[in-house]
Amino acid sequence: MQQADLTATSVVKRFGDHLAVDSISFEVARGSFFSILGPSGCGKTTLLRMIAGFLEPDQGEIAIGGLNMRAVPPNRRPVNMVFQQLALFPMMSVGENVAYGLARRGAGRAERAAKAAAMLERVGLAGAADKRVDQLSGGQRQRVAIARSLVLEPTLLLLDEPLGALDLKLREHMKIELKQLQAEFGTTFVYITHDQSEALVLSDRVGVMNRGRFEQIGSPQDLYYRPASAFVAGFVGDNNRIEGRAVAVDGATVTLETADGWRLHARRETAVAAGDAVEAFVRPEAATLARERAQLPPGQSVHEGVVDSLLFDGAKSAVLLRESRSRREIRIALPQTGQFADLRHGEAVFFSFDPERATCFAAAGRGGNGRG
Amino acid sequence: MIPSLPRPPWLRAATWIYVAAFVGFLFLPLIVVSVFAFNDAPYPAPPWHSFTLDWFVADGSTSRLGLFHDSQLLESIWTSCEVGVWVTLLSVSVGLANALLLGRHEFRGKQLLSVMMLVPLVIPGVILGISILAFASRIAQFGDDSLGLDLGFLRPGLPLVVLGQFSYIATIATLTIRARLARFDRTLEEAALNLGASRAAVFATILLPYLRPALIGTAAVAFLLSFADFNTTLMLVGGDPPLTVLMYGRMHQGATPVLNAVSVFLMIASAALALAMVRRPRD
Amino acid sequence: MTGRARPALSRRLGTWLLMAPALSWIGLLIVLPHAELAMLSLKAGSGAPQGGFSLAQYRTFFDEPEYWHTFVRTAWMSALATFLTLCFAFPVAWVIAKVAKGRAAAWLFLACMIPFWISETVRTLGWMILLRQSGVLPMLLTRIGLTAAPVELLYHDSTIMIGLIYTSMLFMIVPLVSSLQSLDDALIEAAYDLGASGPTVLRTIVIPHAAPGMTAGCIIVFMLTLGNYITPTLLGGKNSEWFTEQIYTQFITRFNWGQGAAFGFLLLALSTAMVLVGLRLSGQRFADVMGRG
Ligand SMILES: Nc1ncnc2c1ncn2[C@@H]1O[C@H](COP(=O)(O)OP(=O)(O)OP(=O)(O)O)[C@@H](O)[C@H]1O
Ligand SMILES: [Mg+2]
């Protein structure tokens, strides 16, 4: 691994009784794009504000570029931040906004203007320096906010849900633009989001946060295919969640039986013993659908279901069906061939999946994880 | 009722007649005052004789003394301006400090202090005046008797007038500046800090520019209020009366239309100030 | 909060520095002067600094019918002026907030404010020129034959009342407009839709909503009227019998500070009592009401 630009060691932050950040440790490699993904209120902003220096950790250390940041005020840290609501200065022009940090460093007027203009050009806003902030569109403001930070050449750029304020179309567009900007500048990005698709698309590594802790830190592929906890499996990507009891454990394969007697197999991700309460996750695209039993891949256990509804969404089309025994709702992705386009409500179908691609976890004591 | 609901025509007509009458009522005294500033008669009373500028320009040789030669009036205008400038400076700076204190700091007794800051607004001006008069002369007396100091500025006079007016205008300044500060988005400050600004730079480059409209507005209001103040001033005034007090004295005696001329002058000045305020681009 | 931004010590220092002007202002110009006034009013005998405390000054007030007569009259007329101001201002505030649109509303509002940018002395001068026997209105009345000879319209109670309403108008209109503007038109439409008549809507929707603004306006107007000096003395002349005039006479003309201080306190007590009653009646807090002004 390359040298780390950001190292957090056992960082803790409490608000009264509430443990907002619970002993978090992680590293972000130089030049990489690191995302912190988690549901609302899990402590993402708190963590970011500690890195920026607006909050003091109760315990633990934060080092940036190898330097310990304890007692370093926010205006002396080599980090810059893109705020959730952008926080562009309304009383200044676009150029003055971008040059603000340079002016604070004592750069001369000419140097400031030149650097600001060059930076604006790099983010595709050449010639906008004299505009007022409120004359810009949402996406342009976004770019000004990023330019304002990047012009200072920070070691680390922090972004707190910077796309949160934009509408859906613009989000999709800015997502790609952000990725390109990061690749071009090579600055280390720490990016906060509660949108798993943003995290997966943009990041080199993602930390999935829940209740003030990281559940898993890994590449987007790791999170998607090898979730380390039930929370991650439920939170990252679509998943069918089935809870029940382990009736048999054979090596890595667990046989799960639901309360109403439906049995299925899944790969164990945590220690599981026969008789334990467990939950299994099956991704919609991991299951195969068929009208006849014989059309399913051989060797997989076959499950029966009844079509509930067809969800057409282009390449992401799926069918919702009810497993015959348990009446559970299962979502299965439809192949692109269009071969199931004529499925009817109430039609009986068969499905199966490779137990290797279904994950199984010992059920946690707490309920209501992620999207179930 | 509101336009989107059916209103009988008579109600609509009555509404606008009432509004017109109301506006007429508001402007009637001002119009009358202005008109008689130009009447060629020794007293501001009908009938209308003919147009004259005597009440502005006459130099006393024709037994008429116009505003521009009435040194007593001119001096009192100057006095009012001086008092106004001091009151404005004091009120705006104290109002800014108070707004920052209440908006940004936590301390014991904050609730009490913020209520106390509102209290001057409900104390009649006359009482503010006499209480400050009594307290100031007590101190002056004490300084004289015990310390042998001559604290002349604590005797009735302009310094006391300034303090008396300031004592309630500061409340208004605090309220308006604080209201604007409350709408300030604090992430702007954090963003500036994050971009490397020091505390002082954040104040000078972010907060002060943001508050500037409120500061200018407050200054204008403070000056106007000070210029117009009568109740508090009356109790604290010494030898050189500000304009309101001088005018009051002359009105008691039944004065010449030179007072109308001063009034016209005041209206023009206020209108200019108001216009400047309205024209100023807001953000 | 930017907890880390500043060490606690320098922050505390900042708090103290910022508190200094506020404490000097409130302490030296409000609290201590009023304490001094209270002591003056309780001092036995006029002038002499020695001697204990007594209620003599207050007793004089109740013994002399002239004094408490003036007091009650001032209070009563101020209350009446406040009520009338509310009645006259409400329709105009309604038009500004709800009926007139856009520029018309802005202009009308501005028209209501302009007269108050000019000092009360000037406005009173206008009324004097209009109303005195040799003035504009008496002359017009004779011209159209309503009166045989010009009558004196100054120096009546109703003249004082008109003057008081006039000077108070702005302080009623501004809070009324701002509280009426915050009333959603849809509420009125909904009430209509549910079968309410105009007066019912006014009683059940509009007035409850505007109550805070009405209270704020009434408190300020009452306070200003009670403490007014120019309007009653100039428009009422010798018949004005206004309590602030008594205070002035005692304090400045007769140099009887003890008596003047006692009168001042009585006036202060009255205005405080009315503020508290107003707040109680409308169930509001002082800071909220004043904060909106
Ligand atoms: N200043 C504070 N005082 C008290 N509690 C706070 C404070 N700031 C945050 N919290 C609490 O800490 C928890 C974490 O807040 P945080 O803002 O870090 O969440 P988040 O993950 O950024 O959420 P979101 O996605 O909604 O922005 C929340 O429960 C919040 O209520
Ligand atoms: Mg957040």
JSON list of C-alpha atoms and ligand atoms in Angstrom, two decimals, chain A residues 44-46 84 160-161 192, ligand 2:
[
{"chain": "A", "resi": 44, "resn": "LYS", "atom": "CA", "xyz": [-20.53, 10.57, 8.71]},
{"chain": "A", "resi": 45, "resn": "THR", "atom": "CA", "xyz": [-20.61, 14.33, 9.00]},
{"chain": "A", "resi": 46, "resn": "THR", "atom": "CA", "xyz": [-19.28, 14.15, 12.53]},
{"chain": "A", "resi": 84, "resn": "GLN", "atom": "CA", "xyz": [-23.03, 19.92, 1.69]},
{"chain": "A", "resi": 160, "resn": "ASP", "atom": "CA", "xyz": [-19.86, 16.07, 2.40]},
{"chain": "A", "resi": 161, "resn": "GLU", "atom": "CA", "xyz": [-22.65, 14.76, 0.19]},
{"chain": "A", "resi": 192, "resn": "ILE", "atom": "CA", "xyz": [-19.41, 11.20, 2.14]},
{"chain": "D", "resi": 2, "resn": "MG", "atom": "MG", "xyz": [-24.34, 14.69, 7.24]}
]
